[in-house]
Amino acid sequence: MAFQDFDKIQERVTAERKRKFRKRIIVGTVSVLVVVAAIVGGAFAYVSYEKKHEQVAKNNNKSNDITKDSQKTSQNPSPNQKAPVSAAQSVKPGQANKIIQSLCSSTLYKLTCEKTFKNRTEKSIALENPTTLLKSAIEAINKDLDIVLEKLLSLKTENQDDKDAIAQCKLLVEDAKEETLASMNKVNGTEVNNFAEIVPDLDSWLSAVMTYQETCLDGFEEGSLKSEVKKSVNSSQVLTSNSLAMIKSFNANLSSVIKVTPRLLDEIPSWVSNEDRRILRAVDIKALKPNATVAKDGSGNFTTINDALKAMPEKYEGRYIIYVKQGVYDEYVTVDKKKANVTMVGDGSQKTIVTGNKSHAKKIRTFLTATFVAQGEGFMAQSMGFRNTAGPEGHQAVAIRVQSDRSIFLNCRFEGYQDTLYAYTHRQYYRSCVIVGTIDFIFGDAAAIFQNCNIFIRKGLPGQKNTVSAQGRVDKFQTTGFVIQNCKITANEDLKPVKAEYKSYLGRPWKNYSRTIVMESTIEDVIDPVGWLRWQETDFAIDTLYYAEYKNKGPSGSTTSRVNWPGFKVINKEEALNYTVGPFLQGDWISASGSPVKLGLYDA
C-alpha cells in the first residue's frame, strides 16, 4: 500500500499477540467450557444479525449522471470489525434523509452527491456508523476510476505522443486508485466522534487524487482525444470534489442532525519513532549510523544512489538512512512508493549533487524530466543538491519532483531554470533551502511550506518574464497551496546586472484555484511592484485564485501597487495564522522528526 504508517504495523503485531493470548486462556480454562459455549452461541446469533444488515448496506449503487450538476456549476480494516454502538444510537428514525442532505449541502454537485447515497435506507444508516456514508462516496470515486482505466485501454491511436499520454494517464489513474483505497480503509471503522483525527490524511490523499486526474488531462494535446478522455475523467473529478467537500464540513453538518463530540488530537503523532526524532538533529555522520553509504570513489557500500536504493529491503521497518558522500551523481533517481521513510544525507547542498538534463525541448514530457523523484512516504533529505542542467533553452526541465507525503527537506539546493522544483502532491516542508530558477520554478499542487529559504531568480532567455511560483490547485476544496514564510526573494548573481531587462513576479495562476501566500518575507526590488502576473495575459482565474501577502518587507515588500484582482488579498494576523505550519500542514509531525520548524508566525 502506498500510504502505510509504520505505527499501523505495530498495531497489527500487538493485536495478533492479544489474539494468541486470548486463545491460550480459552484452551487452558477447561472449567468454563459451558460458559464459553454459551457466549459463543450468543456471539453467533449477533454476528448473523450483523451480517444480515451489512448486506443491506452493500446494496449501494451510484449514477454517473452529472449533467444537471454540470449545468448548475461549470485506506486495511479488520474484517470482523462491527459498527460502533455509540454511532448507531446517535441516529434516530427519520434522520437518514436529513443526514444525506446535510452531508451534500456543502458540495458543488449536490444532485450527484445525493444520487451516490440514493439506495441507503433509514434502517441501514441507523445500524451503521454515519462515516460509512463517506466511505461509500469514496468508493464511488474508485469505481469511476475503473471506468476511466477501461476507457484508456480502449483508445486506439498511431500517434506516439498520444500513446505516451495514454500510458502516463494510466499510471496516474492507478496512483489515484491507490489513494482512494487508502482513504476508504482510513474511514472504515472510524467513529464520528473520532473523525477529526483522520481528516488531515483524507484531505491530503484525496487532494492528490484530484491532482493525478488533472495531470492525466494535461498530458494530452488539445483535440478530440483529450476531449474524449476529459469526458471520461469528469465524473470521477466531480465525485472527488464532493468527497473533499463532505470531509471539510463533516462534523459541522452532522452536528445539526446527531450528537457529535470530537476528540482532541494527540500533540505528537504516535507513528513518529525515537529514531526519527534524532535523525535530523545529527551533525556527525558517524553518529548517524547509515544503513548504506554511497561514494563515487568506492569508499562506501555503493557507487550510485540507485544501487543503494535497490539494496534496501522490501519490507524495511523503521527509517532507512542513506549517506551520500561528496560528489556529482549523474543519474536519474526515483524513491518509489514501496520505499517509505527513506532519509538521504549529503555532505552539503553544493558538494553532494544529483544532476540530469532532461527537458521538454528534447520532446520529454515535463512530468518525466525530473532528475530526482521522491514518491515514498516520509522521505527526508538533508544537505543535498538537486540539479537540472538543461539550461534556459530546455524550457520545462525539472530538478526534482516531490509527491512524498510528509516529506522534509533541510539545507538542500534545487537548481534549474524553468520548472525547477515540482512540489507535486501531498504535505511537504522545506527549511533553510536554496531554490534557483526563472519561470514557474516552484510549481505543482502540493500543500507545501517554504520556511527560511533563499529564493534566487536567475537570468533566462531574452524577453522572458520570471515567475517564482505557479501553484496548481484545481478545486476549491483541495487543501493544497504554497506558503513562502520568512524567506528571501532576490536576484541571482547573473541577473543582478540586467534585472531591469527581465520583469519578475511572485507567481501566476496555473489552475483555477491557484493558492500562494507570501508572508513575513524579504522581497528585493527584483520583483515588480505589481507583485503577480496574469496567466498568458488573460483574466484566467483572477476571480477564483487566492494570492495573499502578510507583513513582507524589503524594497518590493510594499503592497500599495499590487494587482487589484478579486482573488488577491492583503491579510491580517488572524488570517495569516491559518497558513502557518501548525494548521496548514498539521505540522507536529515535522517538529517530532527533530527538524527545526516554526509552527506559527515569527512576529507572534
Coordinates of N, CA and C in Angstrom, one line a residue, residues 275-451:
E275 N 13.9 7.1 16.8 CA 14.9 7.2 15.8 C 14.7 8.4 14.9
D276 N 13.4 8.5 14.4 CA 13.1 9.7 13.6 C 13.4 11.0 14.3
R277 N 13.1 11.0 15.6 CA 13.2 12.3 16.3 C 14.7 12.8 16.4
R278 N 15.7 11.8 16.2 CA 17.0 12.3 16.4 C 17.8 12.5 15.0
I279 N 17.2 11.9 14.0 CA 18.0 11.8 12.7 C 18.4 13.2 12.2
L280 N 17.4 14.1 12.1 CA 17.7 15.4 11.5 C 18.4 16.3 12.5
R281 N 18.6 15.9 13.8 CA 19.4 16.7 14.7 C 20.9 16.3 14.5
A282 N 21.2 15.1 13.9 CA 22.5 14.6 13.8 C 23.4 15.6 12.9
V283 N 24.6 15.8 13.4 CA 25.6 16.6 12.6 C 26.7 15.7 12.2
D284 N 27.2 14.9 13.2 CA 28.3 13.9 12.9 C 27.7 12.7 12.2
I285 N 28.3 12.5 11.0 CA 27.8 11.4 10.1 C 28.0 10.0 10.8
K286 N 29.1 9.9 11.6 CA 29.3 8.6 12.3 C 28.2 8.3 13.3
A287 N 27.7 9.4 13.9 CA 26.6 9.2 14.9 C 25.3 8.9 14.2
L288 N 25.3 9.2 12.9 CA 24.0 8.9 12.1 C 23.8 7.4 11.9
K289 N 24.9 6.6 11.8 CA 24.9 5.2 11.6 C 24.0 4.8 10.4
P290 N 24.4 5.2 9.2 CA 23.6 5.0 8.0 C 23.5 3.5 7.7
N291 N 22.4 3.1 7.0 CA 22.2 1.8 6.5 C 23.1 1.5 5.3
A292 N 23.3 2.6 4.5 CA 24.1 2.4 3.3 C 24.9 3.7 3.1
T293 N 26.1 3.6 2.5 CA 26.9 4.8 2.2 C 27.2 4.7 0.7
V294 N 27.0 5.8 0.0 CA 27.2 5.9 -1.4 C 28.4 6.8 -1.6
A295 N 29.4 6.4 -2.4 CA 30.6 7.2 -2.6 C 31.1 6.9 -4.0
K296 N 31.3 7.9 -4.8 CA 31.8 7.7 -6.2 C 33.2 7.1 -6.2
D297 N 34.0 7.4 -5.2 CA 35.4 6.9 -5.1 C 35.5 5.4 -4.6
G298 N 34.4 4.8 -4.4 CA 34.4 3.4 -3.9 C 34.6 3.2 -2.4
S299 N 34.6 4.3 -1.7 CA 34.9 4.2 -0.2 C 33.6 3.8 0.6
G300 N 32.5 3.7 -0.1 CA 31.3 3.3 0.5 C 30.8 1.9 0.1
N301 N 29.5 1.6 0.5 CA 28.9 0.4 0.1 C 28.5 0.3 -1.4
F302 N 28.2 1.5 -1.9 CA 27.8 1.6 -3.3 C 28.4 2.8 -4.0
T303 N 28.4 2.8 -5.3 CA 28.9 4.0 -6.0 C 27.8 4.8 -6.6
T304 N 26.6 4.3 -6.6 CA 25.5 5.1 -7.1 C 24.3 5.1 -6.1
I305 N 23.5 6.1 -6.2 CA 22.4 6.2 -5.3 C 21.3 5.1 -5.6
N306 N 21.2 4.9 -6.9 CA 20.2 3.9 -7.4 C 20.6 2.5 -6.8
D307 N 21.8 2.1 -6.8 CA 22.3 0.8 -6.3 C 21.9 0.7 -4.8
A308 N 22.1 1.8 -4.0 CA 21.8 1.8 -2.6 C 20.3 1.6 -2.4
L309 N 19.5 2.2 -3.2 CA 18.0 2.1 -3.1 C 17.6 0.7 -3.5
K310 N 18.2 0.1 -4.5 CA 17.9 -1.3 -4.9 C 18.2 -2.3 -3.8
A311 N 19.2 -2.0 -3.0 CA 19.6 -2.9 -1.9 C 18.7 -2.8 -0.7
M312 N 17.9 -1.8 -0.6 CA 17.0 -1.6 0.5 C 16.0 -2.7 0.6
P313 N 15.9 -3.4 1.8 CA 14.9 -4.5 2.0 C 13.5 -4.0 1.6
E314 N 12.8 -5.0 1.0 CA 11.4 -4.6 0.5 C 10.5 -4.2 1.6
K315 N 10.6 -4.9 2.8 CA 9.7 -4.5 3.9 C 10.5 -4.1 5.1
Y316 N 11.2 -3.0 4.9 CA 12.1 -2.5 6.0 C 11.2 -1.7 7.0
E317 N 11.3 -2.1 8.2 CA 10.5 -1.4 9.3 C 11.4 -0.4 10.0
G318 N 11.0 0.9 9.9 CA 11.8 1.9 10.5 C 12.3 2.9 9.4
R319 N 13.3 3.7 9.8 CA 13.8 4.7 8.9 C 15.1 4.2 8.3
Y320 N 15.2 4.2 6.9 CA 16.4 3.7 6.2 C 17.2 4.9 5.8
I321 N 18.5 4.9 6.3 CA 19.3 6.1 6.1 C 20.4 5.8 5.1
I322 N 20.5 6.7 4.1 CA 21.5 6.6 3.0 C 22.4 7.8 3.1
Y323 N 23.6 7.6 3.4 CA 24.6 8.7 3.4 C 25.3 8.8 2.0
V324 N 25.1 9.9 1.4 CA 25.7 10.2 0.0 C 26.9 11.1 0.2
K325 N 28.1 10.6 0.0 CA 29.3 11.4 0.1 C 29.4 12.4 -1.0
Q326 N 30.3 13.3 -0.8 CA 30.6 14.4 -1.7 C 30.8 13.9 -3.1
G327 N 30.2 14.5 -4.1 CA 30.4 14.1 -5.5 C 29.2 14.6 -6.3
V328 N 29.4 14.6 -7.6 CA 28.3 14.9 -8.6 C 27.8 13.5 -9.1
Y329 N 26.6 13.2 -8.8 CA 26.0 11.9 -9.2 C 25.1 12.1 -10.4
D330 N 25.6 11.8 -11.6 CA 24.8 12.0 -12.8 C 23.9 10.7 -13.1
E331 N 22.8 10.7 -12.4 CA 21.9 9.6 -12.5 C 20.4 10.1 -12.2
Y332 N 19.5 9.4 -12.8 CA 18.1 9.7 -12.6 C 17.6 8.8 -11.5
V333 N 17.1 9.3 -10.4 CA 16.8 8.6 -9.2 C 15.3 8.7 -8.9
T334 N 14.7 7.5 -8.5 CA 13.3 7.5 -8.1 C 13.2 6.7 -6.8
V335 N 12.8 7.4 -5.7 CA 12.5 6.7 -4.5 C 11.0 6.4 -4.6
D336 N 10.7 5.1 -5.0 CA 9.4 4.7 -5.3 C 8.5 4.6 -4.1
K337 N 7.2 4.3 -4.4 CA 6.2 4.3 -3.3 C 6.4 3.2 -2.3
K338 N 7.1 2.1 -2.7 CA 7.3 1.0 -1.8 C 8.4 1.3 -0.8
K339 N 9.2 2.3 -1.0 CA 10.3 2.7 -0.2 C 9.9 3.9 0.7
A340 N 9.3 3.5 1.8 CA 8.8 4.6 2.7 C 9.9 4.9 3.8
N341 N 9.9 6.1 4.3 CA 10.7 6.5 5.4 C 12.2 6.4 5.0
V342 N 12.6 6.9 3.9 CA 14.0 7.0 3.5 C 14.5 8.3 3.8
T343 N 15.8 8.4 4.4 CA 16.5 9.6 4.6 C 17.8 9.6 3.8
M344 N 18.0 10.7 3.1 CA 19.3 10.9 2.4 C 20.0 12.0 3.0
V345 N 21.3 11.8 3.3 CA 22.1 12.9 3.9 C 23.3 13.1 3.1
G346 N 23.6 14.3 2.7 CA 24.8 14.6 1.9 C 25.8 15.3 2.7
D347 N 26.9 15.7 2.0 CA 28.0 16.4 2.7 C 27.8 17.9 2.5
G348 N 26.7 18.3 1.9 CA 26.4 19.7 1.6 C 25.7 19.9 0.3
S349 N 24.8 20.9 0.2 CA 24.0 21.1 -0.9 C 24.8 21.4 -2.2
Q350 N 26.0 21.9 -2.1 CA 26.8 22.2 -3.2 C 28.0 21.2 -3.3
K351 N 28.0 20.2 -2.5 CA 29.0 19.1 -2.5 C 28.5 17.8 -3.0
T352 N 27.3 17.4 -2.5 CA 26.6 16.2 -2.9 C 25.5 16.6 -3.8
I353 N 25.6 16.3 -5.1 CA 24.7 16.8 -6.1 C 24.2 15.7 -7.0
V354 N 22.9 15.6 -7.2 CA 22.3 14.7 -8.1 C 21.9 15.5 -9.4
T355 N 22.4 15.2 -10.5 CA 22.2 16.0 -11.7 C 21.7 15.2 -12.9
G356 N 21.0 16.0 -13.8 CA 20.4 15.4 -15.0 C 20.1 16.6 -16.0
N357 N 19.7 16.3 -17.2 CA 19.5 17.3 -18.2 C 18.3 17.0 -19.1
K358 N 17.3 16.2 -18.6 CA 16.2 16.0 -19.4 C 15.3 17.3 -19.5
S359 N 14.7 17.5 -20.6 CA 13.9 18.7 -20.8 C 12.8 18.5 -21.8
H360 N 11.8 19.4 -21.8 CA 10.7 19.4 -22.7 C 11.2 19.7 -24.1
A361 N 12.3 20.4 -24.2 CA 12.8 20.7 -25.6 C 13.3 19.4 -26.3
K362 N 13.6 18.4 -25.5 CA 14.1 17.1 -26.0 C 12.9 16.2 -26.2
K363 N 11.7 16.8 -26.3 CA 10.5 16.0 -26.5 C 10.1 15.0 -25.4
I364 N 10.5 15.4 -24.2 CA 10.2 14.7 -23.0 C 9.1 15.4 -22.2
R365 N 8.1 14.7 -21.8 CA 7.0 15.4 -21.0 C 7.6 16.0 -19.7
T366 N 7.1 17.1 -19.4 CA 7.6 17.8 -18.2 C 7.6 16.9 -17.0
F367 N 6.5 16.2 -16.8 CA 6.4 15.3 -15.7 C 7.5 14.3 -15.6
L368 N 8.1 13.9 -16.7 CA 9.2 12.9 -16.8 C 10.6 13.5 -16.9
T369 N 10.7 14.8 -16.8 CA 12.1 15.4 -16.9 C 12.8 15.4 -15.6
A370 N 12.2 15.1 -14.5 CA 12.8 15.3 -13.2 C 14.1 14.4 -13.0
T371 N 15.1 15.0 -12.5 CA 16.4 14.3 -12.2 C 16.2 13.4 -11.0
F372 N 15.4 13.8 -10.0 CA 15.2 13.1 -8.8 C 13.7 13.1 -8.6
V373 N 13.1 11.9 -8.2 CA 11.7 11.8 -7.9 C 11.5 11.2 -6.5
A374 N 10.8 11.8 -5.6 CA 10.5 11.3 -4.3 C 9.1 11.0 -4.2
Q375 N 8.8 9.7 -4.1 CA 7.4 9.2 -4.0 C 7.1 8.5 -2.7
G376 N 8.0 7.7 -2.1 CA 7.8 7.0 -0.9 C 7.5 7.9 0.3
E377 N 6.5 7.6 1.0 CA 6.0 8.4 2.1 C 7.1 8.6 3.2
G378 N 7.1 9.8 3.7 CA 8.1 10.2 4.8 C 9.5 10.4 4.3
F379 N 9.7 10.8 3.1 CA 11.1 11.0 2.6 C 11.7 12.2 3.2
M380 N 12.9 12.1 3.6 CA 13.7 13.2 4.2 C 15.0 13.4 3.4
A381 N 15.4 14.6 3.2 CA 16.7 14.9 2.6 C 17.4 16.0 3.3
Q382 N 18.7 15.9 3.6 CA 19.4 16.9 4.3 C 20.8 17.1 3.6
S383 N 21.1 18.4 3.4 CA 22.4 18.8 2.8 C 22.6 18.1 1.5
M384 N 21.6 18.1 0.6 CA 21.7 17.5 -0.8 C 21.4 18.6 -1.8
G385 N 22.0 18.4 -3.0 CA 21.7 19.3 -4.1 C 21.0 18.5 -5.2
F386 N 20.0 19.1 -5.8 CA 19.3 18.5 -6.9 C 19.3 19.5 -8.1
R387 N 19.7 19.0 -9.3 CA 20.0 20.0 -10.4 C 19.5 19.4 -11.7
N388 N 19.0 20.4 -12.5 CA 18.8 20.1 -13.9 C 19.6 21.1 -14.8
T389 N 20.5 20.6 -15.6 CA 21.4 21.5 -16.4 C 21.0 21.7 -17.8
A390 N 19.7 21.5 -18.1 CA 19.2 21.7 -19.5 C 19.4 23.1 -20.0
G391 N 19.4 24.0 -19.0 CA 19.6 25.5 -19.4 C 18.2 26.1 -19.8
P392 N 18.2 27.4 -20.0 CA 17.0 28.1 -20.3 C 16.4 27.6 -21.7
E393 N 17.3 27.2 -22.6 CA 16.8 26.7 -23.9 C 16.1 25.4 -23.8
G394 N 16.2 24.7 -22.6 CA 15.5 23.4 -22.5 C 14.0 23.6 -22.1
H395 N 13.7 24.9 -21.8 CA 12.4 25.2 -21.3 C 12.0 24.4 -20.0
Q396 N 10.9 23.7 -20.0 CA 10.5 23.0 -18.8 C 11.5 21.8 -18.6
A397 N 12.2 21.9 -17.4 CA 13.2 21.0 -17.1 C 13.3 20.8 -15.6
V398 N 12.7 19.8 -15.0 CA 12.6 19.6 -13.6 C 13.8 19.0 -12.9
A399 N 14.2 19.7 -11.8 CA 15.3 19.1 -11.0 C 14.8 18.0 -10.0
I400 N 13.7 18.3 -9.4 CA 13.1 17.3 -8.5 C 11.6 17.3 -8.6
R401 N 11.0 16.2 -8.5 CA 9.5 16.1 -8.4 C 9.2 15.4 -7.1
V402 N 8.4 16.1 -6.2 CA 8.1 15.5 -4.9 C 6.7 15.2 -4.8
Q403 N 6.3 14.0 -4.5 CA 4.9 13.6 -4.2 C 4.9 12.7 -3.0
S404 N 5.9 12.8 -2.2 CA 6.0 12.0 -0.9 C 5.2 12.8 0.1
D405 N 4.3 12.1 0.7 CA 3.5 12.7 1.8 C 4.4 12.8 3.1
R406 N 4.2 13.9 3.8 CA 5.0 14.2 5.0 C 6.5 14.1 4.7
S407 N 6.9 14.9 3.6 CA 8.3 14.9 3.3 C 9.0 16.2 3.8
I408 N 10.3 16.0 4.1 CA 11.1 17.1 4.7 C 12.4 17.3 4.0
F409 N 12.7 18.6 3.7 CA 14.0 18.9 3.0 C 14.7 20.0 3.9
L410 N 15.9 19.7 4.3 CA 16.6 20.6 5.2 C 18.0 21.0 4.5
N411 N 18.3 22.2 4.4 CA 19.5 22.7 3.9 C 19.8 22.1 2.5
C412 N 18.8 22.0 1.7 CA 19.0 21.4 0.3 C 19.0 22.6 -0.7
R413 N 19.5 22.2 -1.9 CA 19.5 23.2 -3.0 C 18.9 22.6 -4.2
F414 N 18.0 23.4 -4.8 CA 17.3 23.0 -6.0 C 17.6 24.0 -7.1
E415 N 18.2 23.5 -8.2 CA 18.8 24.4 -9.2 C 18.4 24.0 -10.6
G416 N 17.8 25.0 -11.3 CA 17.4 24.8 -12.7 C 17.0 26.1 -13.3
Y417 N 16.2 26.1 -14.3 CA 15.7 27.3 -14.9 C 14.1 27.3 -14.8
Q418 N 13.5 26.9 -15.9 CA 12.0 26.8 -15.8 C 11.6 25.5 -15.2
D419 N 10.6 25.6 -14.2 CA 10.1 24.4 -13.6 C 11.1 23.6 -12.7
T420 N 11.9 24.3 -12.0 CA 12.9 23.7 -11.2 C 12.4 22.7 -10.2
L421 N 11.5 23.1 -9.3 CA 11.0 22.3 -8.2 C 9.6 22.0 -8.4
Y422 N 9.3 20.8 -8.6 CA 7.9 20.3 -8.8 C 7.3 19.8 -7.5
A423 N 6.7 20.7 -6.7 CA 6.1 20.3 -5.5 C 4.7 19.7 -5.9
Y424 N 4.7 18.4 -6.2 CA 3.6 17.9 -7.0 C 2.3 17.6 -6.1
T425 N 2.5 16.8 -5.1 CA 1.3 16.4 -4.3 C 1.7 16.2 -2.8
H426 N 0.6 16.2 -2.0 CA 0.7 15.8 -0.5 C 1.4 17.0 0.3
R427 N 1.8 16.6 1.6 CA 2.3 17.6 2.5 C 3.8 17.6 2.5
Q428 N 4.4 18.8 2.3 CA 5.8 19.0 2.1 C 6.3 20.1 2.9
Y429 N 7.5 20.0 3.5 CA 8.1 21.1 4.3 C 9.6 21.3 3.9
Y430 N 9.9 22.5 3.6 CA 11.3 22.9 3.1 C 11.8 23.9 4.1
R431 N 13.0 23.7 4.6 CA 13.6 24.6 5.7 C 15.0 24.9 5.3
S432 N 15.4 26.2 5.3 CA 16.7 26.7 5.0 C 17.3 26.1 3.7
C433 N 16.4 26.1 2.7 CA 16.9 25.6 1.4 C 17.1 26.8 0.4
V434 N 17.8 26.4 -0.7 CA 18.1 27.4 -1.8 C 17.4 26.9 -3.0
I435 N 16.6 27.8 -3.6 CA 15.8 27.4 -4.8 C 16.1 28.4 -5.9
V436 N 16.6 27.9 -7.1 CA 17.1 28.8 -8.1 C 16.3 28.5 -9.4
G437 N 15.8 29.5 -10.1 CA 15.2 29.3 -11.4 C 14.7 30.6 -12.1
T438 N 13.9 30.4 -13.1 CA 13.4 31.5 -13.9 C 11.9 31.5 -13.9
I439 N 11.3 30.7 -14.7 CA 9.8 30.7 -14.9 C 9.1 29.6 -14.1
D440 N 8.1 29.9 -13.4 CA 7.3 28.9 -12.6 C 8.2 27.9 -11.9
F441 N 9.3 28.4 -11.3 CA 10.3 27.5 -10.8 C 10.0 26.8 -9.5
I442 N 8.9 27.2 -8.9 CA 8.3 26.4 -7.8 C 6.9 26.2 -8.2
F443 N 6.5 25.0 -8.7 CA 5.2 24.7 -9.2 C 4.7 23.4 -8.8
G444 N 3.4 23.1 -8.9 CA 2.7 21.9 -8.6 C 1.5 22.1 -7.7
D445 N 1.0 21.1 -7.1 CA -0.3 21.2 -6.4 C -0.1 20.5 -5.0
A446 N 1.0 20.6 -4.4 CA 1.2 20.1 -3.0 C 0.7 21.2 -2.0
A447 N 0.6 20.7 -0.7 CA 0.4 21.6 0.4 C 1.9 21.8 0.9
A448 N 2.5 22.8 0.5 CA 4.0 23.0 0.8 C 4.3 24.3 1.5
I449 N 5.1 24.2 2.5 CA 5.6 25.4 3.2 C 7.1 25.5 3.0
F450 N 7.5 26.7 2.6 CA 9.0 27.0 2.4 C 9.3 28.0 3.5
Q451 N 10.2 27.6 4.4 CA 10.5 28.4 5.6 C 12.0 28.7 5.7

